[in-house]
Each structure stands twice: as C-alpha cells, then as structure tokens.
C-alpha cells in the first residue's frame, strides 16, 4: 500500500527580490553605456556617444532613484563637487531597495582619469529622471548646474550630450513658466557653440531660441535671429524638422503662405513616425495655411492614423470653408474656440473669414449668369449695416484679384458672370505639372543627399592591398626599437 506524499508549494519570490533583480539589471545596462562612452571618448568616435544616448532613451522609463545613486557612485569620484551636487537632487531611498554587489562594483570601477563625458552623462540622467518625476524646481537647478559646467568644456565628444542638455534645460524652464529668464543665456550658449564650431549645438540652440521667441509671440525677433544665424547642412533630422516647423509658423504670420506651406509639409513628412504630437501640430498649421491659400486639403489628411480626433475641429472648419457658408464658419469657430486658442491658430482662423466669403462668391458666380447684389448679400449672409454696399465692394475686389470671372453692373446692381472657358486652353495644367515635377525632383535630390557611404569607400581596394605592407613595416619598426632599447641598458 503506497503512502500519500505531501506536496509542498515553493514559496513565491517576494516583490523586493524582483525589484532588486530589475534594479541590478538596469545598473549593469548603465555600466555598459558608460563603457561605451569611455571608448568613444578615448577613441574620439562620436558615433559611440550617439549610440549611448540612443540606448539611454530606451531605458528612460525604467530609471529609479536607487539605480541612479548607485551609478553615480560608480561613475563619479565620491566626495567630488559633481557627485555631491547630483546626489542632493535624488531622493534618499532605503538600503534594502537596491543591493549591488560591492565586489563587482569595485572590480568594474572607472579609471582614475576623470572623463568629462561621464560627468555630463550623469547630469543628463539625473535631469531626465527629475523631469519624468515632475520635480521641475529640482530639474531647473540641475540643468543650470550642468550648463555652467558645460561652458568650461570644449570637446567634440561632449557635443552630443550637450545638445540633449540644452533641450532639457529649456524644457525645465518652460514647464515652470520661466522661459523668458534663460533667453540671454541661450544666446550666450549659441555664441559659444558658434565659436567652437559645434554645429549640432548651434542647431539645437537656434531651435530653442526660436521656440522661446514664438512662445511669447515675438515673431519679428525670431525672424531677425533666423535670418542672421549661420546656416549649414543639417546634422540631426529631428532638429531640422523643428526648424522647418518654426520657419513655417514665422512665414505664416508674415503672410508668406506659399513658403509656409512648403516648410510645414516638409516638416510633417520628415518627422519620425513615433513623433505623433509633432506631426499633428504640423498638419494643423499646414491645413490653415492651405485654406488661406484658397486650397481645400484632401480628406485623407484628416483620416491619418492617430490624428482623427485631434484634427476634427480643422475638418469641420475646412468643410465650412469649402461650402462657403459664413454662418457655419462662425458656429465652428465658436464651438472649437478653446482648441484653436490652445493651438495658437485663432488669429489665423479670423483671417479665413474673407476666404469663406470669396468661396461662396465663386460658387454663386458659377451657378448664376446674372444675379442682383441684394441676392448676393442674402446668399452670403452678410450681417453688416450696409450689406448691399459691402457686397458690391467684395465682388469688385474678387474681380480685381481674379478670384471670379465676372463684371459688375453698378447702375442696375447686378453681377454678370462670364462663360467659363476650357481650362486646358490656358497654362494652368502646364504650371500644375511643373510644380509636381519640381516636387518629385526635390524629393529625389534630398534622398540622394541623405544617403550615407562608408568613409573612403572609393579607396577600399587600395587600402586593402597596402594594409599588409603597413602592418609588416610597423612590426619591423617596433622590433627595431625594442632591440635599440635593449642595447642601451
């Protein structure tokens, strides 16, 4: 007779063990990034620093105070100014929340040579953590300290990290509503970056200054800075997209709608797929600009993935402009006035009233060969003191601008429309095809310029043939020097 065996359940791992394991894994990942930065700093390879920043952004949501404290102890010399300052920004945690093997940390301790790249990287980590934790006052203090430290560094391997610090420096002050305080400091940093030939820093700081000016509606000052700032080939796609967006906003306010439309559409097209909020803003401004140009955006623009709800007010606004209904336009503007004010497009929508009237007038001129000005007033729903006189002036201006092909009979109070001719007998199809061809050629040229080739690829065969000879000569020279050293002793 067999005996029943009692099955004992294994105890489930505690939450503290799971947390400690995840913290240890994250700490090892940060150590690997630190070694990558060290290699890039010693070899002066900027691409390794770029990769380190990219890996850090992937770990951003996992950063915790105990992990950062342990990493700062590993990367910086305990007791130094940077170590003490960064440790003061982090909240104090219990010792049992983070258990790091001290023997391993000692074995993997950094070299005695202090690397500025690692120090700036620690500032960047702490600053990102403070912003994510919504501790904006501590983030302001940390960012200001990092900027003061950066002013004394002139190393090309620091430029990548510095550009990120500039961005979060401006963001921390923007989140607290103190963006105007750092405008003079940003201008000084831009001047320093120009003198040091830090082109990525110049790009980043120029965009931050433009954002600073546009935040306070200082469009004239933003245009003066943009026109006088040095221009060169873009190094960062993200910064170039931001520059195009700000340029489009400036051009829109200055009534240069054609250039604004090109800049905004290019910014939306070049923006990364993950940057949904940025692409939504670009599309909002591009829709308004196209409406101001007299164009009607395609329905597919409003049906893009993830943008349907955000672009809903602009879809209804476009529908009102397309119909030419002034009452519907007013109701849509009042209904979504809060959204338009948040997007800072309310002043542009006020400009659209004239376009709505012109669209309605164009529809009337197509439908009627002759119509009285009183009927035009009723159909346009003009609510002024002298609607007939206003209608007459509106029709006269539309005829002069070429919006409608008609004549005005002042004596009888009529608008007489001319017969619509064949559009293919004009140059409009040719101009339309020319603009499309120019757009395709421009896109092709930009794609070719964006291609990346390995350095000295055209000399690859030559270098491969001479590599063995060079290595052999180096070995012989080293052996010869070693023999001479032996003879001297």
CSV table of C-alpha atoms in Angstrom, one decimal:
chain,number,residue,atom,x,y,z
A,1,UNK,CA,0.0,0.0,0.0
A,2,UNK,CA,1.5,3.2,-1.1
A,3,UNK,CA,1.6,6.3,1.1
A,4,UNK,CA,0.4,9.6,0.0
A,5,UNK,CA,3.2,12.1,-0.5
A,6,UNK,CA,2.6,15.6,0.8
A,7,UNK,CA,3.4,18.2,-2.0
A,8,UNK,CA,4.9,21.3,-0.6
A,9,UNK,CA,4.5,24.5,-2.6
A,10,UNK,CA,7.6,26.5,-3.3
A,11,UNK,CA,7.5,30.0,-1.8
A,12,UNK,CA,6.8,32.6,-4.5
A,13,UNK,CA,9.6,35.2,-4.9
A,14,UNK,CA,9.0,38.3,-2.9
A,15,UNK,CA,8.4,41.7,-4.6
A,16,UNK,CA,11.6,43.0,-3.1
A,17,UNK,CA,13.6,40.3,-4.8
A,18,UNK,CA,12.0,41.0,-8.1
A,19,UNK,CA,12.6,44.8,-7.7
A,20,UNK,CA,16.2,44.2,-6.7
A,21,UNK,CA,16.8,41.9,-9.7
A,22,UNK,CA,15.4,44.5,-12.1
A,23,UNK,CA,17.5,47.3,-10.5
A,24,UNK,CA,20.6,45.2,-10.8
A,25,UNK,CA,19.9,44.5,-14.5
A,26,UNK,CA,19.3,48.3,-15.1
A,27,UNK,CA,22.5,49.1,-13.2
A,28,UNK,CA,24.5,46.7,-15.5
A,29,UNK,CA,22.9,48.3,-18.6
A,30,UNK,CA,24.0,51.8,-17.4
A,31,UNK,CA,27.6,50.4,-16.8
A,32,UNK,CA,27.7,49.1,-20.4
A,33,UNK,CA,26.6,52.5,-21.7
A,34,UNK,CA,29.3,54.1,-19.5
A,35,UNK,CA,31.9,51.8,-21.0
A,36,UNK,CA,30.7,52.7,-24.5
A,37,UNK,CA,31.0,56.4,-23.6
A,38,UNK,CA,34.6,55.8,-22.3
A,39,UNK,CA,35.5,54.0,-25.5
A,40,UNK,CA,34.1,56.8,-27.6
A,41,UNK,CA,35.8,59.5,-25.6
A,42,UNK,CA,39.3,57.8,-25.8
A,43,UNK,CA,38.9,56.9,-29.4
A,44,UNK,CA,37.2,60.2,-30.3
A,45,UNK,CA,34.4,58.4,-32.0
A,46,UNK,CA,31.2,60.5,-31.9
A,47,UNK,CA,29.1,57.7,-33.2
A,48,UNK,CA,29.6,55.7,-30.0
A,49,UNK,CA,28.3,58.6,-27.9
A,50,UNK,CA,25.3,58.8,-30.2
A,51,UNK,CA,24.6,55.2,-29.7
A,52,UNK,CA,25.0,55.6,-25.9
A,53,UNK,CA,22.4,58.4,-25.9
A,54,UNK,CA,20.0,56.3,-28.0
A,55,UNK,CA,20.3,53.3,-25.6
A,56,UNK,CA,19.7,55.7,-22.7
A,57,UNK,CA,16.4,56.9,-24.2
A,58,UNK,CA,15.3,53.3,-24.4
A,59,UNK,CA,15.9,52.9,-20.7
A,60,UNK,CA,14.3,56.2,-19.7
A,61,UNK,CA,11.1,54.9,-18.3
A,62,UNK,CA,12.9,52.4,-16.1
A,63,UNK,CA,15.1,54.9,-14.3
A,64,UNK,CA,14.8,54.8,-10.5
A,65,UNK,CA,16.4,56.8,-7.7
A,66,UNK,CA,18.4,53.9,-6.2
A,67,UNK,CA,19.8,52.9,-9.6
A,68,UNK,CA,20.9,56.4,-10.3
A,69,UNK,CA,22.5,56.8,-6.9
A,70,UNK,CA,24.4,53.5,-7.4
A,71,UNK,CA,25.5,54.5,-10.9
A,72,UNK,CA,26.7,58.0,-9.8
A,73,UNK,CA,28.8,56.3,-7.1
A,74,UNK,CA,30.3,54.1,-9.8
A,75,UNK,CA,30.9,56.8,-12.5
A,76,UNK,CA,32.0,59.8,-10.3
A,77,UNK,CA,34.5,60.1,-7.6
A,78,UNK,CA,32.8,60.1,-4.2
A,79,UNK,CA,33.2,63.5,-2.5
A,80,UNK,CA,33.6,65.5,-5.7
A,81,UNK,CA,31.5,68.5,-6.4
A,82,UNK,CA,29.6,66.9,-9.1
A,83,UNK,CA,28.9,63.7,-7.1
A,84,UNK,CA,27.7,65.7,-4.1
A,85,UNK,CA,25.5,68.0,-6.2
A,86,UNK,CA,23.9,65.2,-8.2
A,87,UNK,CA,23.3,63.1,-5.1
A,88,UNK,CA,21.5,66.0,-3.4
A,89,UNK,CA,18.9,66.1,-6.3
A,90,UNK,CA,18.0,62.4,-5.8
A,91,UNK,CA,15.6,61.3,-3.1
A,92,UNK,CA,17.0,59.2,-0.3
A,93,UNK,CA,16.0,55.5,-0.5
A,94,UNK,CA,16.2,52.6,1.9
A,95,UNK,CA,19.3,50.5,1.6
A,96,UNK,CA,17.4,47.3,1.1
A,97,UNK,CA,15.7,48.6,-2.1
A,98,UNK,CA,19.0,48.4,-4.1
A,99,UNK,CA,21.5,45.6,-3.5
A,100,UNK,CA,24.5,45.9,-5.7
A,101,UNK,CA,27.5,43.6,-5.3
A,102,UNK,CA,30.2,45.8,-3.9
A,103,UNK,CA,32.9,43.5,-5.1
A,104,UNK,CA,31.7,43.7,-8.7
A,105,UNK,CA,31.4,47.5,-8.4
A,106,UNK,CA,35.0,47.7,-7.2
A,107,UNK,CA,36.2,45.4,-9.9
A,108,UNK,CA,34.5,47.5,-12.6
A,109,UNK,CA,35.4,50.9,-11.1
A,110,UNK,CA,36.2,53.5,-13.6
A,111,UNK,CA,39.8,54.6,-14.1
A,112,UNK,CA,41.4,57.4,-12.1
A,113,UNK,CA,41.3,59.7,-15.1
A,114,UNK,CA,38.2,61.8,-14.8
A,115,UNK,CA,36.2,61.8,-18.0
A,116,UNK,CA,34.0,65.0,-18.7
A,117,UNK,CA,31.8,62.9,-20.9
A,118,UNK,CA,30.8,60.6,-18.0
A,119,UNK,CA,30.1,63.6,-15.7
A,120,UNK,CA,27.9,65.3,-18.3
A,121,UNK,CA,26.1,61.9,-18.9
A,122,UNK,CA,25.4,61.7,-15.2
A,123,UNK,CA,23.9,65.2,-15.3
A,124,UNK,CA,21.7,64.1,-18.2
A,125,UNK,CA,20.5,61.0,-16.5
A,126,UNK,CA,19.5,62.9,-13.3
A,127,UNK,CA,17.9,65.7,-15.3
A,128,UNK,CA,15.7,63.3,-17.3
A,129,UNK,CA,14.7,61.5,-14.1
A,130,UNK,CA,13.7,64.7,-12.3
A,131,UNK,CA,11.6,65.9,-15.3
A,132,UNK,CA,9.9,62.5,-15.6
A,133,UNK,CA,9.1,62.6,-11.9
A,134,UNK,CA,7.7,66.2,-12.4
A,135,UNK,CA,10.1,67.7,-9.9
A,136,UNK,CA,10.6,70.8,-12.0
A,137,UNK,CA,12.2,73.1,-9.5
A,138,UNK,CA,15.0,70.5,-8.8
A,139,UNK,CA,15.3,70.0,-12.6
A,140,UNK,CA,15.8,73.7,-13.1
A,141,UNK,CA,18.6,73.7,-10.5
A,142,UNK,CA,20.2,70.6,-12.0
A,143,UNK,CA,20.0,71.9,-15.6
A,144,UNK,CA,21.5,75.3,-14.6
A,145,UNK,CA,24.4,73.5,-12.8
A,146,UNK,CA,25.0,71.3,-15.9
A,147,UNK,CA,25.0,74.3,-18.2
A,148,UNK,CA,27.6,76.1,-16.0
A,149,UNK,CA,29.7,73.0,-16.2
A,150,UNK,CA,29.4,72.7,-19.9
A,151,UNK,CA,30.7,76.3,-20.6
A,152,UNK,CA,34.1,75.2,-19.5
A,153,UNK,CA,34.3,72.1,-21.8
A,154,UNK,CA,35.4,72.2,-25.4
A,155,UNK,CA,35.4,68.6,-26.6
A,156,UNK,CA,33.7,67.3,-29.7
A,157,UNK,CA,32.6,64.1,-27.9
A,158,UNK,CA,30.7,66.2,-25.4
A,159,UNK,CA,28.7,67.9,-28.1
A,160,UNK,CA,26.1,65.1,-28.5
A,161,UNK,CA,25.4,65.1,-24.7
A,162,UNK,CA,25.5,68.9,-24.6
A,163,UNK,CA,22.8,69.2,-27.2
A,164,UNK,CA,20.5,67.0,-25.1
A,165,UNK,CA,21.2,69.0,-22.0
A,166,UNK,CA,20.4,72.2,-23.9
A,167,UNK,CA,17.0,70.8,-24.8
A,168,UNK,CA,16.1,69.6,-21.3
A,169,UNK,CA,17.5,72.9,-19.8
A,170,UNK,CA,14.9,74.8,-21.9
A,171,UNK,CA,12.2,72.3,-21.2
A,172,UNK,CA,12.6,72.5,-17.4
A,173,UNK,CA,12.2,76.3,-17.5
A,174,UNK,CA,9.3,76.1,-19.9
A,175,UNK,CA,7.4,73.7,-17.7
A,176,UNK,CA,7.7,76.2,-14.8
A,177,UNK,CA,6.7,79.1,-17.0
A,178,UNK,CA,10.0,80.9,-16.7
A,179,UNK,CA,11.2,80.5,-20.3
A,180,UNK,CA,12.0,84.2,-20.7
A,181,UNK,CA,14.6,84.0,-17.9
A,182,UNK,CA,17.1,81.9,-20.0
A,183,UNK,CA,16.8,83.7,-23.3
A,184,UNK,CA,20.0,85.7,-22.6
A,185,UNK,CA,21.8,82.5,-21.5
A,186,UNK,CA,20.7,80.7,-24.7
A,187,UNK,CA,22.0,83.5,-26.8
A,188,UNK,CA,25.4,83.3,-25.0
A,189,UNK,CA,25.5,79.5,-25.4
A,190,UNK,CA,24.7,79.8,-29.1
A,191,UNK,CA,27.6,82.3,-29.5
A,192,UNK,CA,29.9,79.9,-27.7
A,193,UNK,CA,28.8,77.0,-29.9
A,194,UNK,CA,29.5,79.1,-33.0
A,195,UNK,CA,33.0,79.9,-31.8
A,196,UNK,CA,33.7,76.3,-31.1
A,197,UNK,CA,32.3,75.1,-34.4
A,198,UNK,CA,29.8,72.9,-32.6
A,199,UNK,CA,27.2,72.7,-35.4
A,200,UNK,CA,24.9,70.3,-33.6
A,201,UNK,CA,24.8,72.7,-30.6
A,202,UNK,CA,24.1,75.6,-33.0
A,203,UNK,CA,21.2,73.7,-34.5
A,204,UNK,CA,19.7,72.8,-31.1
A,205,UNK,CA,20.2,76.3,-29.6
A,206,UNK,CA,18.8,78.1,-32.7
A,207,UNK,CA,15.6,76.0,-32.4
A,208,UNK,CA,15.4,76.6,-28.7
A,209,UNK,CA,15.7,80.4,-29.2
A,210,UNK,CA,13.1,80.3,-32.0
A,211,UNK,CA,10.8,78.4,-29.7
A,212,UNK,CA,11.5,80.9,-26.9
A,213,UNK,CA,10.6,83.9,-29.1
A,214,UNK,CA,7.5,82.2,-30.6
A,215,UNK,CA,6.3,81.2,-27.1
A,216,UNK,CA,5.9,85.0,-26.4
A,217,UNK,CA,4.7,85.8,-29.9
A,218,UNK,CA,7.9,87.7,-30.8
A,219,UNK,CA,7.8,86.8,-34.4
A,220,UNK,CA,9.9,89.7,-35.7
A,221,UNK,CA,12.8,89.0,-33.3
A,222,UNK,CA,12.6,85.3,-34.2
A,223,UNK,CA,12.9,86.1,-37.9
A,224,UNK,CA,15.8,88.5,-37.3
A,225,UNK,CA,17.7,85.8,-35.4
A,226,UNK,CA,16.9,83.1,-38.0
A,227,UNK,CA,18.0,85.3,-41.0
A,228,UNK,CA,21.3,86.2,-39.4
A,229,UNK,CA,22.2,82.9,-37.8
A,230,UNK,CA,24.8,80.8,-39.7
A,231,UNK,CA,23.3,78.0,-41.8
A,232,UNK,CA,24.9,74.7,-42.7
A,233,UNK,CA,24.0,71.2,-43.6
A,234,UNK,CA,21.6,69.6,-41.0
A,235,UNK,CA,23.2,67.1,-38.7
A,236,UNK,CA,20.1,66.0,-36.9
A,237,UNK,CA,16.8,65.1,-38.6
A,238,UNK,CA,14.8,66.0,-35.5
A,239,UNK,CA,16.4,69.4,-35.2
A,240,UNK,CA,15.9,70.1,-38.9
A,241,UNK,CA,12.2,69.1,-38.6
A,242,UNK,CA,11.8,71.5,-35.7
A,243,UNK,CA,13.5,74.3,-37.7
A,244,UNK,CA,11.1,73.8,-40.6
A,245,UNK,CA,8.1,73.9,-38.3
A,246,UNK,CA,9.2,77.2,-36.7
A,247,UNK,CA,10.1,78.6,-40.1
A,248,UNK,CA,6.6,77.7,-41.3
A,249,UNK,CA,5.0,79.4,-38.4
A,250,UNK,CA,7.0,82.6,-38.9
A,251,UNK,CA,6.2,82.6,-42.6
A,252,UNK,CA,2.5,82.2,-41.9
A,253,UNK,CA,2.4,85.2,-39.6
A,254,UNK,CA,4.3,87.2,-42.2
A,255,UNK,CA,1.6,86.3,-44.8
A,256,UNK,CA,4.1,84.3,-46.9
A,257,UNK,CA,1.7,81.4,-47.2
A,258,UNK,CA,3.4,79.6,-50.1
A,259,UNK,CA,6.8,79.3,-48.3
A,260,UNK,CA,5.0,78.4,-45.1
A,261,UNK,CA,3.1,75.6,-46.7
A,262,UNK,CA,6.3,74.1,-48.2
A,263,UNK,CA,8.1,74.2,-44.8
A,264,UNK,CA,5.2,72.8,-42.8
A,265,UNK,CA,4.5,69.9,-45.2
A,266,UNK,CA,8.2,69.1,-45.4
A,267,UNK,CA,8.4,69.1,-41.6
A,268,UNK,CA,5.5,66.7,-41.3
A,269,UNK,CA,6.9,64.4,-44.0
A,270,UNK,CA,10.4,64.3,-42.5
A,271,UNK,CA,9.2,63.8,-38.8
A,272,UNK,CA,9.6,60.3,-37.3
A,273,UNK,CA,6.5,58.2,-37.1
A,274,UNK,CA,6.8,58.0,-33.3
A,275,UNK,CA,6.6,61.8,-33.1
A,276,UNK,CA,2.8,61.8,-33.3
A,277,UNK,CA,2.2,65.1,-31.4
A,278,UNK,CA,4.7,67.0,-33.6
A,279,UNK,CA,3.2,65.7,-36.8
A,280,UNK,CA,-0.3,66.7,-35.6
A,281,UNK,CA,0.9,70.2,-34.9
A,282,UNK,CA,2.5,70.4,-38.4
A,283,UNK,CA,-0.7,69.2,-40.0
A,284,UNK,CA,-2.9,71.7,-38.1
A,285,UNK,CA,-0.8,74.6,-39.3
A,286,UNK,CA,-0.5,73.2,-42.8
A,287,UNK,CA,-4.3,72.9,-43.1
A,288,UNK,CA,-4.8,76.5,-42.0
A,289,UNK,CA,-2.2,77.7,-44.5
A,290,UNK,CA,-3.7,75.7,-47.4
A,291,UNK,CA,-7.1,77.2,-46.6
A,292,UNK,CA,-5.6,80.7,-46.6
A,293,UNK,CA,-4.1,79.9,-50.0
A,294,UNK,CA,-7.5,79.0,-51.3
A,295,UNK,CA,-6.8,75.3,-51.4
A,296,UNK,CA,-9.0,72.6,-49.9
A,297,UNK,CA,-7.0,69.8,-48.2
A,298,UNK,CA,-7.8,66.2,-49.2
A,299,UNK,CA,-10.0,64.1,-46.9
A,300,UNK,CA,-7.1,61.6,-46.3
A,301,UNK,CA,-5.2,64.4,-44.5
A,302,UNK,CA,-7.8,64.3,-41.7
A,303,UNK,CA,-8.0,60.5,-41.6
A,304,UNK,CA,-4.4,59.7,-40.8
A,305,UNK,CA,-3.8,57.1,-38.1
A,306,UNK,CA,-3.9,58.6,-34.6
A,307,UNK,CA,-4.9,62.1,-35.8
A,308,UNK,CA,-8.7,61.8,-36.4
A,309,UNK,CA,-9.8,63.2,-33.1
A,310,UNK,CA,-7.0,65.9,-33.0
A,311,UNK,CA,-7.9,67.2,-36.5
A,312,UNK,CA,-11.7,67.0,-36.0
A,313,UNK,CA,-12.1,70.8,-35.4
A,314,UNK,CA,-10.0,71.6,-38.5
A,315,UNK,CA,-12.0,69.1,-40.6
A,316,UNK,CA,-15.3,70.9,-39.7
A,317,UNK,CA,-13.6,74.2,-40.4
A,318,UNK,CA,-12.4,73.0,-43.8
A,319,UNK,CA,-15.9,71.9,-44.6
A,320,UNK,CA,-17.3,75.3,-43.8
A,321,UNK,CA,-14.7,77.0,-46.0
A,322,UNK,CA,-15.3,74.5,-48.8
A,323,UNK,CA,-19.1,75.2,-48.8
A,324,UNK,CA,-18.6,79.0,-48.4
A,325,UNK,CA,-21.2,79.2,-45.6
A,326,UNK,CA,-20.4,82.1,-43.3
A,327,UNK,CA,-22.9,81.1,-40.6
A,328,UNK,CA,-21.4,77.6,-40.4
A,329,UNK,CA,-17.9,79.0,-40.3
A,330,UNK,CA,-18.9,81.2,-37.3
A,331,UNK,CA,-20.5,78.4,-35.4
A,332,UNK,CA,-17.5,76.1,-35.9
A,333,UNK,CA,-15.1,78.9,-34.8
A,334,UNK,CA,-17.2,79.4,-31.6
A,335,UNK,CA,-17.6,75.7,-31.0
A,336,UNK,CA,-13.9,74.9,-31.0
A,337,UNK,CA,-12.5,78.3,-29.9
A,338,UNK,CA,-10.8,76.6,-26.9
A,339,UNK,CA,-8.9,74.2,-29.2
A,340,UNK,CA,-7.9,76.9,-31.6
A,341,UNK,CA,-6.7,79.1,-28.7
A,342,UNK,CA,-4.6,76.2,-27.3
A,343,UNK,CA,-3.1,75.6,-30.8
A,344,UNK,CA,-2.5,79.4,-31.2
A,345,UNK,CA,-4.3,79.4,-34.5
A,346,UNK,CA,-7.2,81.5,-33.5
A,347,UNK,CA,-5.8,84.7,-35.2
A,348,UNK,CA,-5.3,82.8,-38.4
A,349,UNK,CA,-8.8,81.5,-38.4
A,350,UNK,CA,-10.1,85.1,-38.1
A,351,UNK,CA,-8.2,85.7,-41.4
A,352,UNK,CA,-10.2,82.8,-43.0
A,353,UNK,CA,-13.5,84.8,-43.0
A,354,UNK,CA,-12.5,86.6,-46.2
A,355,UNK,CA,-11.7,83.2,-47.8
A,356,UNK,CA,-15.2,81.9,-46.8
A,357,UNK,CA,-16.9,84.9,-48.4
A,358,UNK,CA,-14.8,84.5,-51.6
A,359,UNK,CA,-15.5,80.8,-51.9
A,360,UNK,CA,-19.3,81.5,-51.5
A,361,UNK,CA,-19.0,84.2,-54.1
A,362,UNK,CA,-17.2,81.9,-56.5
A,363,UNK,CA,-20.0,79.3,-56.1
A,364,UNK,CA,-22.6,82.0,-56.8
A,365,UNK,CA,-20.7,83.2,-60.0
A,366,UNK,CA,-20.6,79.6,-61.3
A,367,UNK,CA,-24.3,78.9,-60.5
A,368,UNK,CA,-25.8,82.2,-61.9
A,369,UNK,CA,-25.0,84.1,-65.1
A,370,UNK,CA,-26.6,87.2,-63.6
A,371,UNK,CA,-27.6,87.9,-60.0
A,372,UNK,CA,-28.5,91.1,-58.1
A,373,UNK,CA,-26.3,92.3,-55.3
A,374,UNK,CA,-29.2,92.1,-52.9
A,375,UNK,CA,-29.5,88.3,-53.6
A,376,UNK,CA,-25.7,88.0,-53.2
A,377,UNK,CA,-26.0,89.6,-49.8
A,378,UNK,CA,-28.7,87.1,-48.8
A,379,UNK,CA,-26.8,84.1,-50.0
A,380,UNK,CA,-23.5,85.2,-48.3
A,381,UNK,CA,-25.5,86.1,-45.1
A,382,UNK,CA,-23.7,89.4,-44.6
A,383,UNK,CA,-24.7,91.0,-41.3
A,384,UNK,CA,-23.3,94.5,-41.7
A,385,UNK,CA,-25.0,97.9,-41.6
A,386,UNK,CA,-25.0,98.4,-45.4
A,387,UNK,CA,-24.9,94.8,-46.8
A,388,UNK,CA,-25.5,95.8,-50.4
A,389,UNK,CA,-22.6,98.2,-50.5
A,390,UNK,CA,-20.4,95.7,-48.7
A,391,UNK,CA,-21.4,93.0,-51.2
A,392,UNK,CA,-20.5,95.4,-54.1
A,393,UNK,CA,-17.1,96.1,-52.7
A,394,UNK,CA,-16.5,92.4,-52.0
A,395,UNK,CA,-17.5,91.5,-55.6
A,396,UNK,CA,-15.3,94.3,-57.0
A,397,UNK,CA,-12.2,93.1,-55.1
A,398,UNK,CA,-12.8,89.5,-56.1
A,399,UNK,CA,-13.0,90.5,-59.8
A,400,UNK,CA,-9.8,92.6,-59.4
A,401,UNK,CA,-7.9,89.8,-57.7
A,402,UNK,CA,-9.0,87.3,-60.4
A,403,UNK,CA,-11.0,85.1,-58.0
A,404,UNK,CA,-14.1,85.2,-60.2
A,405,UNK,CA,-14.5,85.9,-63.9
A,406,UNK,CA,-17.4,88.4,-63.9
A,407,UNK,CA,-18.4,92.1,-64.4
A,408,UNK,CA,-20.2,94.5,-62.1
A,409,UNK,CA,-23.2,96.5,-63.3
A,410,UNK,CA,-23.3,99.3,-60.9
A,411,UNK,CA,-26.3,101.1,-62.4
A,412,UNK,CA,-28.6,98.0,-62.2
A,413,UNK,CA,-26.9,96.5,-59.2
A,414,UNK,CA,-26.1,93.2,-60.9
A,415,UNK,CA,-23.1,90.8,-61.0
A,416,UNK,CA,-22.8,89.3,-64.5
A,417,UNK,CA,-20.7,86.2,-64.8
A,418,UNK,CA,-18.8,85.3,-67.9
A,419,UNK,CA,-18.9,81.9,-69.6
A,420,UNK,CA,-16.4,79.5,-68.2
A,421,UNK,CA,-13.8,78.7,-70.8
A,422,UNK,CA,-11.8,75.5,-71.3
A,423,UNK,CA,-9.1,75.4,-68.6
A,424,UNK,CA,-6.9,73.2,-70.9
A,425,UNK,CA,-6.6,76.1,-73.3
A,426,UNK,CA,-4.7,78.0,-70.6
A,427,UNK,CA,-1.3,77.5,-69.0
A,428,UNK,CA,-2.7,76.2,-65.7
A,429,UNK,CA,-2.2,72.5,-66.5
A,430,UNK,CA,1.3,73.2,-67.5
A,431,UNK,CA,2.0,75.0,-64.3
A,432,UNK,CA,0.4,72.2,-62.2
A,433,UNK,CA,2.5,69.6,-63.9
A,434,UNK,CA,5.6,71.7,-63.5
A,435,UNK,CA,5.1,72.1,-59.7
A,436,UNK,CA,4.6,68.3,-59.3
A,437,UNK,CA,7.7,67.5,-61.3
A,438,UNK,CA,9.7,70.1,-59.3
A,439,UNK,CA,8.4,68.5,-56.1
A,440,UNK,CA,9.5,65.0,-57.2
A,441,UNK,CA,12.9,66.2,-58.3
A,442,UNK,CA,13.4,68.0,-55.0
A,443,UNK,CA,12.5,64.8,-53.0
A,444,UNK,CA,14.9,62.8,-55.2
A,445,UNK,CA,17.7,65.2,-54.5
A,446,UNK,CA,17.1,65.2,-50.8
A,447,UNK,CA,17.1,61.4,-50.7
A,448,UNK,CA,20.4,61.3,-52.6
A,449,UNK,CA,21.9,63.8,-50.1
A,450,UNK,CA,20.7,61.8,-47.2
A,451,UNK,CA,22.5,58.6,-48.4
A,452,UNK,CA,25.4,57.5,-46.2
A,453,UNK,CA,28.5,55.9,-47.5
A,454,UNK,CA,31.4,54.3,-45.6
A,455,UNK,CA,34.4,56.6,-45.4
A,456,UNK,CA,36.9,56.3,-48.2
A,457,UNK,CA,34.8,53.6,-49.9
A,458,UNK,CA,36.3,54.5,-53.3
A,459,UNK,CA,39.8,53.7,-51.9
A,460,UNK,CA,38.8,50.4,-50.3
A,461,UNK,CA,40.7,48.2,-52.8
A,462,UNK,CA,43.8,50.3,-52.5
A,463,UNK,CA,43.8,50.3,-48.7
A,464,UNK,CA,43.2,46.6,-48.6
A,465,UNK,CA,46.2,45.9,-50.7
A,466,UNK,CA,48.5,48.1,-48.7
A,467,UNK,CA,47.3,47.1,-45.3
A,468,UNK,CA,49.6,44.0,-45.1
A,469,UNK,CA,52.7,46.1,-46.1
A,470,UNK,CA,51.9,48.8,-43.5
A,471,UNK,CA,51.4,46.2,-40.7
A,472,UNK,CA,54.6,44.5,-41.6
A,473,UNK,CA,56.5,47.7,-41.6
A,474,UNK,CA,55.1,48.6,-38.2
A,475,UNK,CA,56.1,45.2,-36.8
A,476,UNK,CA,59.7,45.6,-38.1
A,477,UNK,CA,59.9,49.1,-36.7
A,478,UNK,CA,58.7,48.0,-33.3
A,479,UNK,CA,61.2,45.2,-33.3
A,480,UNK,CA,64.0,47.5,-34.3
A,481,UNK,CA,63.1,50.0,-31.5
A,482,UNK,CA,62.9,47.2,-28.9
A,483,UNK,CA,66.4,46.0,-30.0
A,484,UNK,CA,67.8,49.5,-29.6
A,485,UNK,CA,66.3,49.8,-26.1
A,486,UNK,CA,67.9,46.5,-25.1
A,487,UNK,CA,71.3,47.8,-26.3
A,488,UNK,CA,71.0,50.9,-24.3
A,489,UNK,CA,70.5,49.1,-21.0
